[in-house]
Structures are given as C-alpha cells and as structure tokens.
Coordinates of C-alpha atoms and ligand atoms in Angstrom, one line a residue:
M986 CA -121.8 61.1 118.2
R987 CA -119.6 58.2 119.2
M988 CA -121.7 55.1 119.3
S989 CA -119.7 53.7 122.2
N990 CA -121.5 56.5 124.2
L991 CA -124.9 56.2 122.6
L992 CA -127.9 54.8 124.4
M993 CA -129.2 52.6 121.6
P994 CA -130.5 49.3 122.9
T995 CA -131.2 47.6 119.6
L996 CA -133.0 44.2 119.6
R997 CA -132.5 41.3 117.3
E998 CA -135.8 39.7 118.2
V999 CA -139.2 41.1 117.2
P1000 CA -140.9 42.2 120.4
A1001 CA -144.2 40.4 121.0
E1002 CA -146.0 43.6 121.8
A1003 CA -145.7 45.0 118.3
E1004 CA -148.0 44.2 115.4
I1005 CA -147.0 46.5 112.6
T1006 CA -143.7 47.2 110.9
S1007 CA -143.1 50.7 112.3
H1008 CA -143.8 49.7 115.8
K1009 CA -141.5 46.7 115.6
L1010 CA -138.7 48.7 114.0
M1011 CA -138.9 51.6 116.5
L1012 CA -138.6 49.1 119.4
R1013 CA -135.9 47.1 117.6
A1014 CA -133.9 50.2 116.7
G1015 CA -134.1 51.4 120.4
M1016 CA -136.0 54.5 119.6
I1017 CA -138.9 54.1 121.9
R1018 CA -139.9 52.0 124.9
R1019 CA -143.4 51.3 126.2
L1020 CA -144.3 52.4 129.7
A1021 CA -148.0 51.6 129.7
A1022 CA -150.7 51.0 127.1
G1023 CA -150.3 53.8 124.6
I1024 CA -147.6 55.6 126.6
Y1025 CA -144.0 55.7 125.4
S1026 CA -140.6 57.0 126.3
Y1027 CA -138.4 58.3 123.5
L1028 CA -134.7 57.2 123.7
P1029 CA -132.0 59.3 122.0
L1030 CA -132.6 58.1 118.5
G1031 CA -136.3 58.6 118.9
I1032 CA -136.1 62.1 120.3
R1033 CA -133.6 63.2 117.6
T1034 CA -136.0 62.1 114.8
L1035 CA -138.9 63.7 116.6
Q1036 CA -137.1 67.0 117.0
K1037 CA -136.2 67.0 113.3
V1038 CA -139.9 66.5 112.4
E1039 CA -140.7 69.3 114.8
K1040 CA -138.1 71.6 113.3
I1041 CA -139.6 71.2 109.8
V1042 CA -143.1 71.7 111.1
R1043 CA -142.0 74.8 113.0
E1044 CA -140.1 76.3 110.0
E1045 CA -143.0 75.9 107.7
M1046 CA -145.6 77.2 110.1
D1047 CA -143.4 80.3 110.8
N1048 CA -142.9 80.8 107.0
A1049 CA -146.7 80.7 106.6
G1050 CA -147.0 83.5 109.1
A1051 CA -148.2 81.5 112.0
Q1052 CA -147.0 82.5 115.5
E1053 CA -145.8 79.9 118.0
L1054 CA -147.0 79.9 121.6
L1055 CA -147.3 77.3 124.3
M1056 CA -150.4 76.4 126.3
P1057 CA -150.5 74.3 129.4
A1058 CA -151.4 70.7 129.0
L1059 CA -153.1 70.6 132.4
L1060 CA -156.3 72.6 131.9
P1061 CA -159.2 73.8 134.0
A1062 CA -162.6 72.5 133.0
E1063 CA -164.4 75.8 132.4
A1064 CA -163.6 76.5 128.8
Y1065 CA -164.5 72.9 127.8
Q1066 CA -167.7 73.1 129.8
A1067 CA -168.6 76.3 128.0
S1068 CA -168.1 74.6 124.6
G1069 CA -169.9 71.5 125.7
R1070 CA -166.9 69.3 125.0
W1071 CA -166.4 68.4 128.7
E1072 CA -169.2 65.9 128.0
V1073 CA -168.7 65.3 124.3
F1074 CA -165.2 63.8 124.8
G1075 CA -166.6 61.3 127.2
P1076 CA -164.2 58.6 128.3
S1077 CA -161.5 59.9 125.8
M1078 CA -160.7 62.8 128.1
F1079 CA -158.3 62.3 131.0
K1080 CA -160.1 64.1 133.8
M1081 CA -158.9 64.8 137.3
K1082 CA -159.5 67.0 140.4
D1083 CA -157.1 69.2 142.2
R1084 CA -156.8 69.3 146.0
Y1085 CA -159.7 71.8 146.2
D1086 CA -161.9 69.5 144.3
R1087 CA -161.8 71.6 141.2
D1088 CA -162.1 69.9 137.8
F1089 CA -159.2 69.6 135.4
C1090 CA -158.3 67.7 132.3
L1091 CA -155.2 66.9 130.2
G1092 CA -155.8 68.7 127.0
P1093 CA -156.9 66.5 124.1
T1094 CA -157.0 69.4 121.7
H1095 CA -157.0 73.2 122.4
E1096 CA -159.7 75.0 120.4
E1097 CA -161.2 76.4 123.5
L1098 CA -158.0 77.6 125.1
F1099 CA -156.8 79.4 121.9
T1100 CA -160.2 81.0 121.6
Q1101 CA -160.0 82.2 125.2
T1102 CA -156.5 83.5 124.7
V1103 CA -157.6 85.6 121.8
I1104 CA -160.6 86.9 123.7
D1105 CA -158.3 87.9 126.6
N1106 CA -155.5 89.4 124.5
V1107 CA -156.8 90.8 121.2
K1108 CA -158.4 94.1 121.5
S1109 CA -158.9 95.5 118.0
Y1110 CA -160.2 94.1 114.7
K1111 CA -157.0 95.5 113.2
E1112 CA -155.1 92.7 114.8
Y1113 CA -156.8 90.1 112.6
P1114 CA -156.1 87.9 110.7
M1115 CA -154.0 85.9 113.1
T1116 CA -152.8 82.2 113.1
L1117 CA -151.4 80.8 116.4
Y1118 CA -149.9 77.4 116.9
Q1119 CA -148.1 75.2 119.4
I1120 CA -146.2 71.9 119.3
Q1121 CA -147.3 70.1 122.4
H1122 CA -148.3 66.9 124.1
K1123 CA -151.9 65.9 123.8
Y1124 CA -153.8 63.3 125.9
R1125 CA -156.6 61.1 124.7
D1126 CA -157.7 58.0 126.6
E1127 CA -158.1 56.1 123.3
G1128 CA -160.4 53.1 123.3
R1129 CA -157.9 51.1 121.4
P1130 CA -154.4 52.5 121.8
R1131 CA -152.2 50.5 119.4
F1132 CA -149.5 50.3 116.9
G1133 CA -147.0 52.0 119.1
I1134 CA -146.9 55.8 118.7
M1135 CA -149.3 55.6 115.8
R1136 CA -152.3 55.6 118.1
S1137 CA -151.1 56.4 121.6
R1138 CA -152.7 58.1 124.6
E1139 CA -150.0 60.7 125.0
F1140 CA -148.7 62.1 121.7
V1141 CA -147.2 65.2 120.2
M1142 CA -149.4 67.3 118.0
K1143 CA -148.8 70.6 116.2
D1144 CA -152.1 72.4 116.5
A1145 CA -152.8 75.7 114.9
Y1146 CA -155.8 78.0 115.0
S1147 CA -156.7 80.8 112.6
F1148 CA -158.8 83.8 113.5
D1149 CA -160.4 85.9 110.8
L1150 CA -162.9 88.7 110.4
N1151 CA -164.9 86.9 107.7
D1152 CA -165.2 83.9 105.5
D1153 CA -163.0 85.2 102.8
G1154 CA -160.3 85.7 105.4
L1155 CA -160.8 82.2 106.7
N1156 CA -160.5 80.8 103.2
E1157 CA -157.2 82.6 102.8
S1158 CA -155.8 81.4 106.1
Y1159 CA -156.9 77.9 105.3
R1160 CA -155.2 78.0 102.0
K1161 CA -152.0 79.1 103.6
M1162 CA -152.1 76.2 106.0
Y1163 CA -152.9 73.8 103.2
D1164 CA -149.8 75.0 101.3
A1165 CA -147.7 74.8 104.4
Y1166 CA -148.9 71.2 105.1
C1167 CA -148.0 70.2 101.5
R1168 CA -144.5 71.5 102.1
I1169 CA -144.2 69.9 105.5
F1170 CA -145.2 66.4 104.4
T1171 CA -143.0 66.6 101.3
R1172 CA -140.0 67.6 103.4
L1173 CA -140.8 64.7 105.7
G1174 CA -140.4 62.4 102.8
L1175 CA -144.0 61.2 102.9
D1176 CA -146.0 60.1 99.9
F1177 CA -149.3 61.6 100.9
T1178 CA -152.9 62.1 99.5
I1179 CA -155.2 64.9 100.4
V1180 CA -158.8 63.8 101.0
D1181 CA -162.0 65.5 101.7
A1182 CA -163.1 64.8 105.2
D1183 CA -166.3 64.8 107.3
T1184 CA -167.1 67.9 109.2
G1185 CA -169.3 66.2 111.7
A1186 CA -172.9 66.8 112.8
M1187 CA -171.9 70.2 114.2
G1188 CA -171.0 71.7 110.9
G1189 CA -167.9 73.6 109.8
S1190 CA -167.7 74.5 106.2
G1191 CA -164.9 72.3 104.9
S1192 CA -162.2 69.9 106.0
Q1193 CA -159.4 67.9 104.5
E1194 CA -157.1 65.2 105.8
F1195 CA -153.5 64.5 104.8
M1196 CA -153.3 60.7 104.4
V1197 CA -150.3 58.4 104.0
K1198 CA -151.6 55.4 102.1
S1199 CA -150.7 52.2 104.0
P1200 CA -152.3 48.9 104.6
V1201 CA -152.1 49.6 108.4
G1202 CA -153.9 52.9 108.1
E1203 CA -157.1 53.0 110.1
D1204 CA -159.0 55.3 107.7
G1205 CA -160.6 54.1 104.4
I1206 CA -160.0 56.5 101.5
A1207 CA -161.7 56.5 98.1
Y1208 CA -159.9 58.1 95.2
C1209 CA -160.2 58.4 91.5
D1210 CA -157.1 58.4 89.3
D1211 CA -159.0 59.9 86.4
C1212 CA -160.3 63.1 87.9
G1213 CA -158.3 63.4 91.1
Y1214 CA -161.3 63.0 93.5
A1215 CA -160.3 61.8 96.9
A1216 CA -162.3 61.5 100.1
N1217 CA -162.3 59.8 103.4
Y1218 CA -164.9 56.9 103.5
E1219 CA -166.7 59.0 106.1
K1220 CA -167.3 61.6 103.5
A1221 CA -167.1 59.8 100.1
E1222 CA -170.5 60.2 98.4
C1223 CA -172.0 57.0 97.0
V1224 CA -173.6 56.8 93.6
N1225 CA -176.3 54.2 93.2
A1226 CA -175.3 51.1 91.3
D1227 CA -177.9 49.2 89.2
K1228 CA -178.2 45.7 90.4
P1229 CA -181.0 43.6 88.9
S1230 CA -184.0 43.1 91.1
A1231 CA -186.9 40.9 90.2
E1232 CA -189.3 43.1 88.3
G1233 CA -193.0 42.6 88.5
D1234 CA -196.0 43.4 90.7
Y1235 CA -195.8 41.0 93.6
D1236 CA -197.3 41.0 97.1
M1237 CA -195.3 40.9 100.2
E1238 CA -195.2 37.4 101.7
K1239 CA -194.0 36.1 105.0
I1240 CA -191.7 33.1 104.8
H1241 CA -190.4 30.7 107.4
T1242 CA -186.6 30.8 107.5
P1243 CA -185.5 28.5 110.4
N1244 CA -182.0 28.9 111.7
V1245 CA -181.2 31.6 109.1
H1246 CA -179.2 34.3 110.9
T1247 CA -176.7 35.6 108.5
I1248 CA -176.9 36.9 105.0
E1249 CA -174.8 34.0 103.8
E1250 CA -177.3 31.6 105.3
L1251 CA -180.2 33.5 103.8
V1252 CA -178.6 33.6 100.4
E1253 CA -178.2 29.8 100.6
F1254 CA -181.7 29.2 101.9
L1255 CA -183.6 31.3 99.5
G1256 CA -181.4 31.1 96.5
V1257 CA -181.2 34.9 96.1
E1258 CA -178.2 37.2 95.8
P1259 CA -177.1 39.4 98.8
Y1260 CA -178.2 42.4 96.8
N1261 CA -181.8 41.2 96.7
F1262 CA -181.9 41.5 100.5
A1263 CA -182.0 44.7 102.6
K1264 CA -180.5 44.4 106.0
T1265 CA -181.8 46.4 109.0
I1266 CA -179.5 47.3 111.8
I1267 CA -180.7 48.8 115.1
Y1268 CA -178.5 51.6 116.5
K1269 CA -178.5 53.5 119.8
A1270 CA -177.9 57.2 118.9
D1271 CA -177.3 59.1 122.1
D1272 CA -180.4 58.1 124.1
K1273 CA -182.7 57.1 121.3
Y1274 CA -182.9 54.2 118.9
V1275 CA -183.0 54.2 115.1
A1276 CA -183.0 51.5 112.4
A1277 CA -180.7 51.7 109.4
M1278 CA -181.1 49.8 106.1
V1279 CA -178.6 49.0 103.4
R1280 CA -178.5 46.4 100.7
G1281 CA -177.3 43.0 101.9
D1282 CA -173.9 43.3 100.2
R1283 CA -173.2 46.8 101.6
E1284 CA -171.9 48.2 104.9
I1285 CA -173.5 51.0 106.9
N1286 CA -171.4 54.1 107.1
E1287 CA -171.8 55.0 110.8
V1288 CA -170.4 58.5 110.4
K1289 CA -172.9 59.4 107.7
L1290 CA -175.7 57.9 109.8
K1291 CA -174.5 59.7 112.9
N1292 CA -174.6 63.1 111.1
L1293 CA -177.9 62.4 109.5
V1294 CA -179.5 61.4 112.8
G1295 CA -177.9 64.5 114.5
C1296 CA -176.3 62.3 117.1
I1297 CA -173.9 64.3 119.3
D1298 CA -172.1 61.8 121.4
D1299 CA -172.2 58.2 120.4
L1300 CA -173.7 56.0 117.8
E1301 CA -173.4 52.4 118.6
L1302 CA -175.0 49.1 117.8
A1303 CA -178.1 48.6 120.1
E1304 CA -177.7 46.2 122.9
P1305 CA -179.2 42.7 122.1
F1306 CA -181.9 43.0 124.8
M1307 CA -183.0 46.3 123.2
V1308 CA -183.0 44.7 119.7
R1309 CA -185.3 42.0 121.1
E1310 CA -187.5 44.5 122.8
L1311 CA -187.8 46.7 119.7
T1312 CA -188.2 43.9 117.1
H1313 CA -190.0 41.3 119.3
A1314 CA -187.6 38.8 117.8
E1315 CA -184.1 37.4 118.3
V1316 CA -181.2 39.4 116.9
G1317 CA -181.0 38.8 113.1
F1318 CA -184.6 39.2 112.1
A1319 CA -185.0 43.0 112.3
G1320 CA -186.9 44.7 109.5
P1321 CA -188.7 48.0 108.8
V1322 CA -192.3 46.7 108.7
G1323 CA -194.1 47.6 111.9
L1324 CA -191.0 49.0 113.6
S1325 CA -191.8 51.8 116.0
I1326 CA -188.4 53.6 115.7
P1327 CA -187.3 55.9 112.8
V1328 CA -186.1 54.0 109.8
Y1329 CA -183.2 55.4 107.7
A1330 CA -182.9 53.7 104.4
D1331 CA -179.9 54.0 102.0
N1332 CA -180.6 55.5 98.6
E1333 CA -180.0 52.1 97.0
V1334 CA -182.6 50.4 99.1
A1335 CA -185.2 52.9 97.7
Q1336 CA -184.4 51.6 94.2
M1337 CA -184.9 47.9 95.0
Q1338 CA -187.9 45.9 94.0
N1339 CA -189.4 42.7 95.4
F1340 CA -186.6 42.3 97.9
V1341 CA -186.2 40.3 101.2
I1342 CA -186.2 41.8 104.7
G1343 CA -186.3 40.6 108.3
A1344 CA -189.9 40.2 109.6
N1345 CA -189.4 41.3 113.2
E1346 CA -190.3 37.7 114.2
T1347 CA -187.8 35.0 115.0
D1348 CA -187.1 32.7 112.1
M1349 CA -189.2 34.8 109.7
H1350 CA -188.5 37.0 106.7
Y1351 CA -190.6 38.8 104.2
K1352 CA -190.1 38.5 100.5
N1353 CA -191.4 40.5 97.6
V1354 CA -191.1 43.7 99.6
N1355 CA -191.6 47.0 97.9
I1356 CA -190.8 50.4 99.4
N1357 CA -193.8 52.8 99.9
K1358 CA -196.2 49.9 99.3
D1359 CA -195.1 47.7 102.2
F1360 CA -193.3 50.3 104.4
T1361 CA -192.1 53.9 104.1
P1362 CA -188.7 54.8 105.5
D1363 CA -188.6 58.0 107.5
V1364 CA -185.5 59.1 105.7
V1365 CA -183.9 58.0 102.5
A1366 CA -180.2 59.1 102.1
D1367 CA -176.7 58.0 101.4
I1368 CA -175.7 56.0 104.5
R1369 CA -173.4 53.3 103.0
V1370 CA -169.7 52.8 102.8
I1371 CA -168.3 53.4 99.3
E1372 CA -166.6 50.4 97.7
E1373 CA -163.8 49.7 95.2
G1374 CA -165.2 49.9 91.7
D1375 CA -168.2 52.1 92.7
A1376 CA -168.7 55.0 90.3
C1377 CA -166.7 58.1 91.2
P1378 CA -169.1 60.7 92.4
K1379 CA -167.4 63.4 90.4
C1380 CA -166.6 61.7 87.0
G1381 CA -168.3 58.3 87.1
K1382 CA -165.1 56.3 86.5
P1383 CA -164.5 53.3 88.9
I1384 CA -163.3 54.4 92.3
K1385 CA -160.2 52.9 93.9
T1386 CA -159.9 52.4 97.6
A1387 CA -157.0 52.3 100.0
Q1388 CA -156.2 52.5 103.7
G1389 CA -154.7 55.7 105.0
I1390 CA -152.8 56.9 108.0
E1391 CA -154.2 60.4 109.0
V1392 CA -151.1 62.5 109.6
G1393 CA -152.7 65.9 109.3
H1394 CA -156.1 67.5 109.4
I1395 CA -157.3 71.0 108.4
F1396 CA -160.7 72.3 109.2
K1397 CA -162.8 75.4 108.6
L1398 CA -164.5 75.6 112.0
G1399 CA -166.5 78.8 111.3
T1400 CA -168.0 80.3 114.4
K1401 CA -168.5 77.2 116.5
Y1402 CA -166.1 78.0 119.3
S1403 CA -166.2 81.8 118.9
D1404 CA -170.0 81.6 119.4
A1405 CA -169.7 79.3 122.3
L1406 CA -167.1 81.3 124.1
G1407 CA -168.0 84.8 122.9
L1408 CA -165.1 85.8 120.6
K1409 CA -166.4 89.0 119.0
Y1410 CA -164.9 92.1 117.5
L1411 CA -166.2 95.6 116.8
D1412 CA -165.9 96.4 113.1
E1413 CA -165.0 99.8 111.7
D1414 CA -168.6 101.0 112.2
G1415 CA -168.7 99.8 115.8
K1416 CA -170.9 96.8 115.0
S1417 CA -170.3 93.6 116.9
K1418 CA -169.4 90.6 114.8
T1419 CA -168.2 87.1 115.5
V1420 CA -164.6 86.0 114.6
T1421 CA -164.4 83.0 112.3
M1422 CA -161.9 80.2 113.0
G1423 CA -160.0 77.4 111.4
C1424 CA -158.0 74.6 113.1
Y1425 CA -155.1 72.7 111.8
G1426 CA -153.5 69.6 113.3
I1427 CA -150.5 67.5 112.6
G1428 CA -149.8 64.2 114.4
V1429 CA -146.1 64.9 114.9
T1430 CA -145.3 61.6 116.6
R1431 CA -147.5 59.7 114.2
C1432 CA -145.5 61.1 111.3
L1433 CA -142.5 59.0 112.6
S1434 CA -144.6 55.8 112.4
A1435 CA -145.9 56.8 108.9
A1436 CA -142.4 57.6 107.6
I1437 CA -141.2 54.2 108.7
E1438 CA -144.3 52.4 107.3
Q1439 CA -143.4 53.9 103.9
N1440 CA -139.6 53.6 104.2
N1441 CA -138.3 50.2 105.3
D1442 CA -137.0 46.9 104.1
E1443 CA -136.2 43.5 105.7
N1444 CA -133.1 44.9 107.4
G1445 CA -134.8 47.9 109.0
I1446 CA -135.7 51.5 108.7
I1447 CA -134.6 53.6 105.7
W1448 CA -134.9 57.1 107.0
P1449 CA -135.6 60.0 104.7
V1450 CA -132.5 62.2 105.0
S1451 CA -134.5 65.1 106.4
I1452 CA -135.6 63.3 109.5
A1453 CA -132.9 60.6 110.1
P1454 CA -131.6 60.7 113.7
Y1455 CA -128.1 60.9 112.2
Q1456 CA -127.4 61.4 108.5
A1457 CA -124.2 59.4 108.1
V1458 CA -122.3 56.7 109.9
V1459 CA -118.6 55.9 109.7
I1460 CA -117.7 52.3 110.5
P1461 CA -114.2 51.0 111.0
V1462 CA -114.4 47.3 110.2
N1463 CA -112.0 46.4 113.1
S1464 CA -111.7 49.2 115.7
K1465 CA -108.7 47.4 117.2
I1466 CA -106.6 48.1 114.1
E1467 CA -105.3 51.5 114.7
E1468 CA -105.0 52.5 111.0
Q1469 CA -108.7 51.8 110.6
S1470 CA -109.9 53.5 113.7
E1471 CA -107.7 56.6 113.1
M1472 CA -108.9 56.9 109.6
A1473 CA -112.6 56.5 110.6
E1474 CA -112.1 59.1 113.3
K1475 CA -110.6 61.5 110.7
I1476 CA -113.5 61.0 108.3
Y1477 CA -116.0 61.4 111.1
E1478 CA -114.4 64.7 112.2
E1479 CA -114.4 65.9 108.6
L1480 CA -118.1 65.1 108.0
K1481 CA -118.9 66.9 111.3
S1482 CA -116.9 69.9 110.3
K1483 CA -119.0 70.0 107.1
G1484 CA -122.2 70.2 109.0
I1485 CA -123.1 66.5 108.6
D1486 CA -124.9 64.9 111.5
A1487 CA -122.5 61.9 111.7
L1488 CA -122.1 58.8 113.9
L1489 CA -118.9 57.0 114.5
D1490 CA -119.3 53.3 115.2
D1491 CA -116.3 53.1 117.6
R1492 CA -117.8 50.2 119.5
N1493 CA -115.9 47.0 120.1
E1494 CA -118.3 45.0 118.1
R1495 CA -117.9 42.6 115.2
A1496 CA -118.3 44.3 111.8
G1497 CA -121.4 42.3 111.1
V1498 CA -123.1 43.7 114.2
K1499 CA -122.2 47.2 113.2
F1500 CA -123.5 46.8 109.7
K1501 CA -126.7 45.3 111.0
D1502 CA -127.3 48.1 113.5
S1503 CA -126.6 50.8 110.9
E1504 CA -129.2 49.3 108.7
L1505 CA -131.7 48.7 111.4
I1506 CA -131.6 52.3 112.7
G1507 CA -131.8 53.5 109.1
I1508 CA -128.8 55.8 108.7
P1509 CA -129.1 57.1 105.1
V1510 CA -125.5 56.7 104.1
R1511 CA -122.4 55.0 105.5
I1512 CA -118.6 54.9 104.9
V1513 CA -116.9 51.6 105.9
V1514 CA -113.2 51.9 106.6
G1515 CA -111.5 48.5 106.1
K1516 CA -108.4 46.7 104.9
K1517 CA -107.9 49.1 101.9
C1518 CA -107.7 52.2 104.0
G1519 CA -103.9 52.2 103.8
E1520 CA -104.4 52.7 100.0
G1521 CA -106.8 55.6 100.7
I1522 CA -109.8 53.5 99.7
V1523 CA -113.1 53.1 101.6
E1524 CA -116.5 51.7 101.0
Y1525 CA -119.5 54.1 100.4
K1526 CA -123.0 52.8 100.6
E1527 CA -126.4 54.5 100.6
R1528 CA -129.0 52.8 102.7
R1529 CA -131.3 52.4 99.7
A1530 CA -128.5 51.0 97.4
E1531 CA -128.0 47.3 96.8
Q1532 CA -124.2 47.4 96.7
A1533 CA -121.4 49.3 98.3
E1534 CA -118.9 51.1 96.1
E1535 CA -115.2 51.6 96.7
K1536 CA -114.1 55.2 96.5
T1537 CA -111.2 57.3 97.5
I1538 CA -111.6 58.9 100.9
D1539 CA -112.0 62.3 99.5
D1540 CA -114.6 61.2 97.0
A1541 CA -116.5 59.2 99.6
V1542 CA -116.7 62.2 102.0
Q1543 CA -117.7 64.5 99.2
D1544 CA -120.4 62.1 98.0
V1545 CA -121.8 61.8 101.5
I1546 CA -122.0 65.6 101.7
D1547 CA -123.6 65.9 98.3
Y1548 CA -126.1 63.0 99.0
I1549 CA -127.2 64.6 102.2
N1550 CA -127.6 68.1 100.8
N1551 CA -129.4 66.9 97.7
N1552 CA -131.9 64.9 99.8
M1553 CA -132.7 67.4 102.6
Ligands
ATP1951 P1 -158.0 59.8 114.5 O1 -159.2 59.8 113.5 O2 -156.8 59.1 114.0 O3 -158.4 59.3 115.9 P2 -158.5 62.5 115.0 O4 -159.2 62.9 113.7 O5 -159.3 62.3 116.2 O6 -157.5 61.2 114.7 P3 -157.4 65.1 115.2 O7 -158.3 65.7 116.3 O8 -157.8 65.5 113.8 O9 -157.4 63.6 115.3 O10 -155.9 65.4 115.5 C1 -154.9 65.9 114.7 C2 -153.9 64.9 114.3 O11 -153.3 64.3 115.5 C3 -154.4 63.7 113.5 O12 -154.5 64.0 112.2 C4 -153.4 62.6 113.8 O13 -152.3 62.7 113.0 C5 -152.9 63.0 115.2 N1 -153.5 62.1 116.2 C6 -154.8 62.0 116.7 N2 -155.0 61.1 117.6 C7 -153.8 60.5 117.8 C8 -153.3 59.5 118.7 N3 -154.1 58.9 119.5 N4 -152.0 59.1 118.6 C9 -151.2 59.8 117.7 N5 -151.5 60.8 116.9 C10 -152.8 61.1 116.9
MG1952 MG1 -158.8 64.3 112.4

C-alpha cells in the first residue's frame, strides 16, 4: 500500500475523549473514530488489524473442528422469551418493534439462536458432537461504555456453542476449545492468564476466563505463583485470616457515637481497629431486601452474595429511604440486631468476638457483640472479596492480585438452554435425552485494545507481527530525490513479491513526520532509504529495537522477511 493513498488520519494531540493508552493510540493512529458513546467506525488500519485477528480466530476454530455459520444480528424476541433472557438482560438489550408491532432485539449473545438452529436442523443423535461458531457483531447497551472498543455497545465477538450427548462429551468439546483459545491468544501475541470464573446463580458446571493482566482491566484476578491457582475475584474462595479480637466474656453494650458515619471515624472515635468492627450493608436483591455483613476492613463480593441469595436480575445497594425504613436510622448505622430482613454474614464475621456493629439507631453502635449470643445470622458463607496477601485457597501461600482484561470466556452450560427450548435427542434405545451444551466467546475487537495495552511505548503502538495492519514499511528520507524514491519503490515491490504486507511511505512529508507515523501506527519493521542508497546501504530498524542498523539492501530485505516469518 502506498501511504499517499492511505486513509490514515493520524493525530499528534491526545484526544480528550480517551482515558487509556489503547484508546488514545487507536484514535491517534487513525484506526478508529467514535460515532456515539460506545460506537466506533474502523478506518483502514483498524479494519486490517481486526481482520487479521479474525483470521487467526477462524483458523484455530476450524482446526479444532468447529463449523462456521452466520446468524442474523436482528432477532425476533421469541427464543429469548422462551429462555427468560428477554427480561434478564434488562436495559442491556437493545429492543425494538417492527412495523407490525412485533418485538425484536439486536443480539447480545446467541445461545438461544444456536440452540434453535440445532433443534430445527439436527435430526439424529449420530450427528453429535457438534461445535458451531460465528464471528459477528454483538449489541449490548452497556451501563458504562468506555475505553474505546474495550467496552463498547457494538463489538465483534466470536461465539461458539458445543452440543454433546453427555457430560463426557461436553468435557471433551470444552477441552478442545480451551486448547484452541490458548493457541489463539498466543498467536495474537497476548500474555494471558486463565482464571476460574463464576458460573452464576443459574448453574453451569465450570467456566474459565482468559485474562490479559493490565492495570486498566475491569476484572480483579487472584493468583498464586506457587501452585498456579488463578481465579476471578468473583469466584476466588476466601480463607479466613486470624485477626486478634478481644477475648473474654463481655455483654453487648449500646454506645453513643455522635457524627460517626464512616469506619475511619469509628476507628478514631472508639480507638479500635477496622477488623474489630463488622459492617452491615443493605441490598436490594430483585424485589426483596437482604443485609450483608463483612469485617470492617473487607469488601463485600456482590457476585458471591448474588449467587447465595439466588438473585436473578439485579443486586444493588438499597435506596437510602429503604435503609432508613428497614433500620429505623440514618444511613451508616445498620446492624444485624433486630433487623427484620435476612442477614448474610461472611465466614470471618462468624469468627469474631466482642466486636462493634451499627445499632439500627442514628448515632448509636453496639460494642462487645458476639454472634449467636446477641444475634444469629440467617446464612454464614464466603461473601467477601479476596485480597492481596490472603492465603491461597489451594496451597495456603500468599495470594497475589492483579487487574485483568477479559478477552475470552469458556463455559460449560449443561442443559440450561436445551431444557428451556427443548433440544432433545433419541438415543440408540429410542429414549429421549437432553443435549448438553457449552459456550465459548472471544471479544475479537477487545483483543485489539488488549494487544495495544500490552505492546506500546511513548512513541505509539508496537504491533505483534501476527496482527499488525502492515508488517513492514519502506521510507525514502526525501521522496523528491529520485534515487531514493526509486530505490524505496524497488524494495517495496520486492517485499510485496515475497509475500510481505508492506507499506511505502511515498508521501511528500518531512522524514521526521514519516518516522513518527510509522512508530505511532506500530509497523513492526522498517527500512529507511537515505543518502547512502547510492552505495547500496539502507537503514533497518525493528519497532522494538533502540537503534537502527545500516545494512546492504539485500541483507535488509532478507532480514525483514526473516523477522516477519519468525514472528508470525
Ligand atoms: P464483561 O464482564 O467484560 O462485561 P461478559 O462476561 O459480559 O464481559 P461474555 O458474555 O462472556 O462477556 O462475552 C464474551 C466476550 O466478549 C468477553 O470475554 C469479552 O471479551 C467480550 N465482550 C463482552 N462485552 C463486551 C463489550 N461491551 N465490548 C467489547 N467486548 C466485549
Ligand atoms: Mg464473560
């Protein structure tokens, strides 16, 4: 591609709309442009990279025996109504009506439609196992679309679904997808971690996420370098830590704590440690209210709580007026004693002695509280967020934590959708049985963001060779000097003839601009044709290297070819 013809509107300034590196660089490199919140156009450099990611995903899915098909994105409501997800998705689903007042949505994910496709088209048990996939646009009206295409409202997903006769079959299909995902993310040049993930209140027998560790990731992950344990916070099991509590047989006592609203203020006022306090938070779970208790220095894990409560739609903090109504106090004084709603206490709370709680009365707390003597929780379970340094649930060594970008997700669904929609088969003996399913997603567009987050420097993107929009660029220092432009042209043609995806920077720009652009857009390797081209010498530079090297033209061309081939 000649850059004089390339639509590549690079920007020198950092656009105000972007908060994170990948978003800034994609805008600056002229890869994407924002149309509305969470909705982006892909310009030529963007679409080329996207297509390269898709190609890798497609090859590995095909290698794993999955078959590609393509579903519509505009979907009639019926299948989602049958599975219950027409309601469950809530405001995240883009819903609309057609001219006859019939309900439609833009597909947020396609379990129902794939299940229906198999119901309609697979007639014999002999056709299983089967894994089907598509690479397609998905639509989710995200509460907080942000970070460019990292969390957008329209995005490209590869979604695959496996159909098996029994659990052994499902395990085998799942393993194949697991292996394919490892190959895909390795080929994309991502440094990834596989973590155990939550399967939600509705069950499913196992789930893992492929995470790219990054400070901008929205998921917390806990991992252990000693034994290899790794889990999403949502799933990571907490082991109780021993914190000293005041031993002894004391009686609960109400104390006046004026203007004490936060744990910090309480710590200050009473001269206790945060871990001598148990905080009580009131939640709205679907249409009922529950109280959750964790130690003062801990956070509630809302996913664990949601699963435990059996909440289907939403678990959210109770509205302040409801907190007042339920606790008969201002917000900040909730406690379990005398509360009329179910109390879920974290395992650690059950270990505490003589601790402090809110008294359900404004400006009042109780001290010397003891579980089972002063109140009895309805449920005691693990409902807290794991923390750095906690004991690893598998080996006991200190846990490490990091933020992760979820780029892929594999899930043993079991019979959830086949039961809901009636996907059955007759076995050899003519007995009716339910097909068991798995689902497997990759955030194809999100992979671009993740790759940039992991591969960049102060000058711009450093594309992994496998997904770079172009693999090499040839830059004549001064295009007006015929010797240089002719030599650059020759090298460019030669690289192309050797199968290299090459760019020729034939623009009438200053050399500095061309160098800056080639770094910003992250081309993995470049050849600069300058003053010494008459002597047959050019400059060769890999994007990751500090320094350029002078080489003969033949060596430079051969080194580009070798570099590309060795890094694909
Ligand atoms: P998240 O927790 O990030 O919202 P999810 O768990 O809801 O994602 P899945 O239903 O598992 O997402 O979708 C499969 C993959 O699609 C995810 O692993 C992620 O890579 C990608 N994905 C999901 N939502 C978005 C989005 N809004 N923008 C871009 N990619 C997304
Ligand atoms: Mg997921």
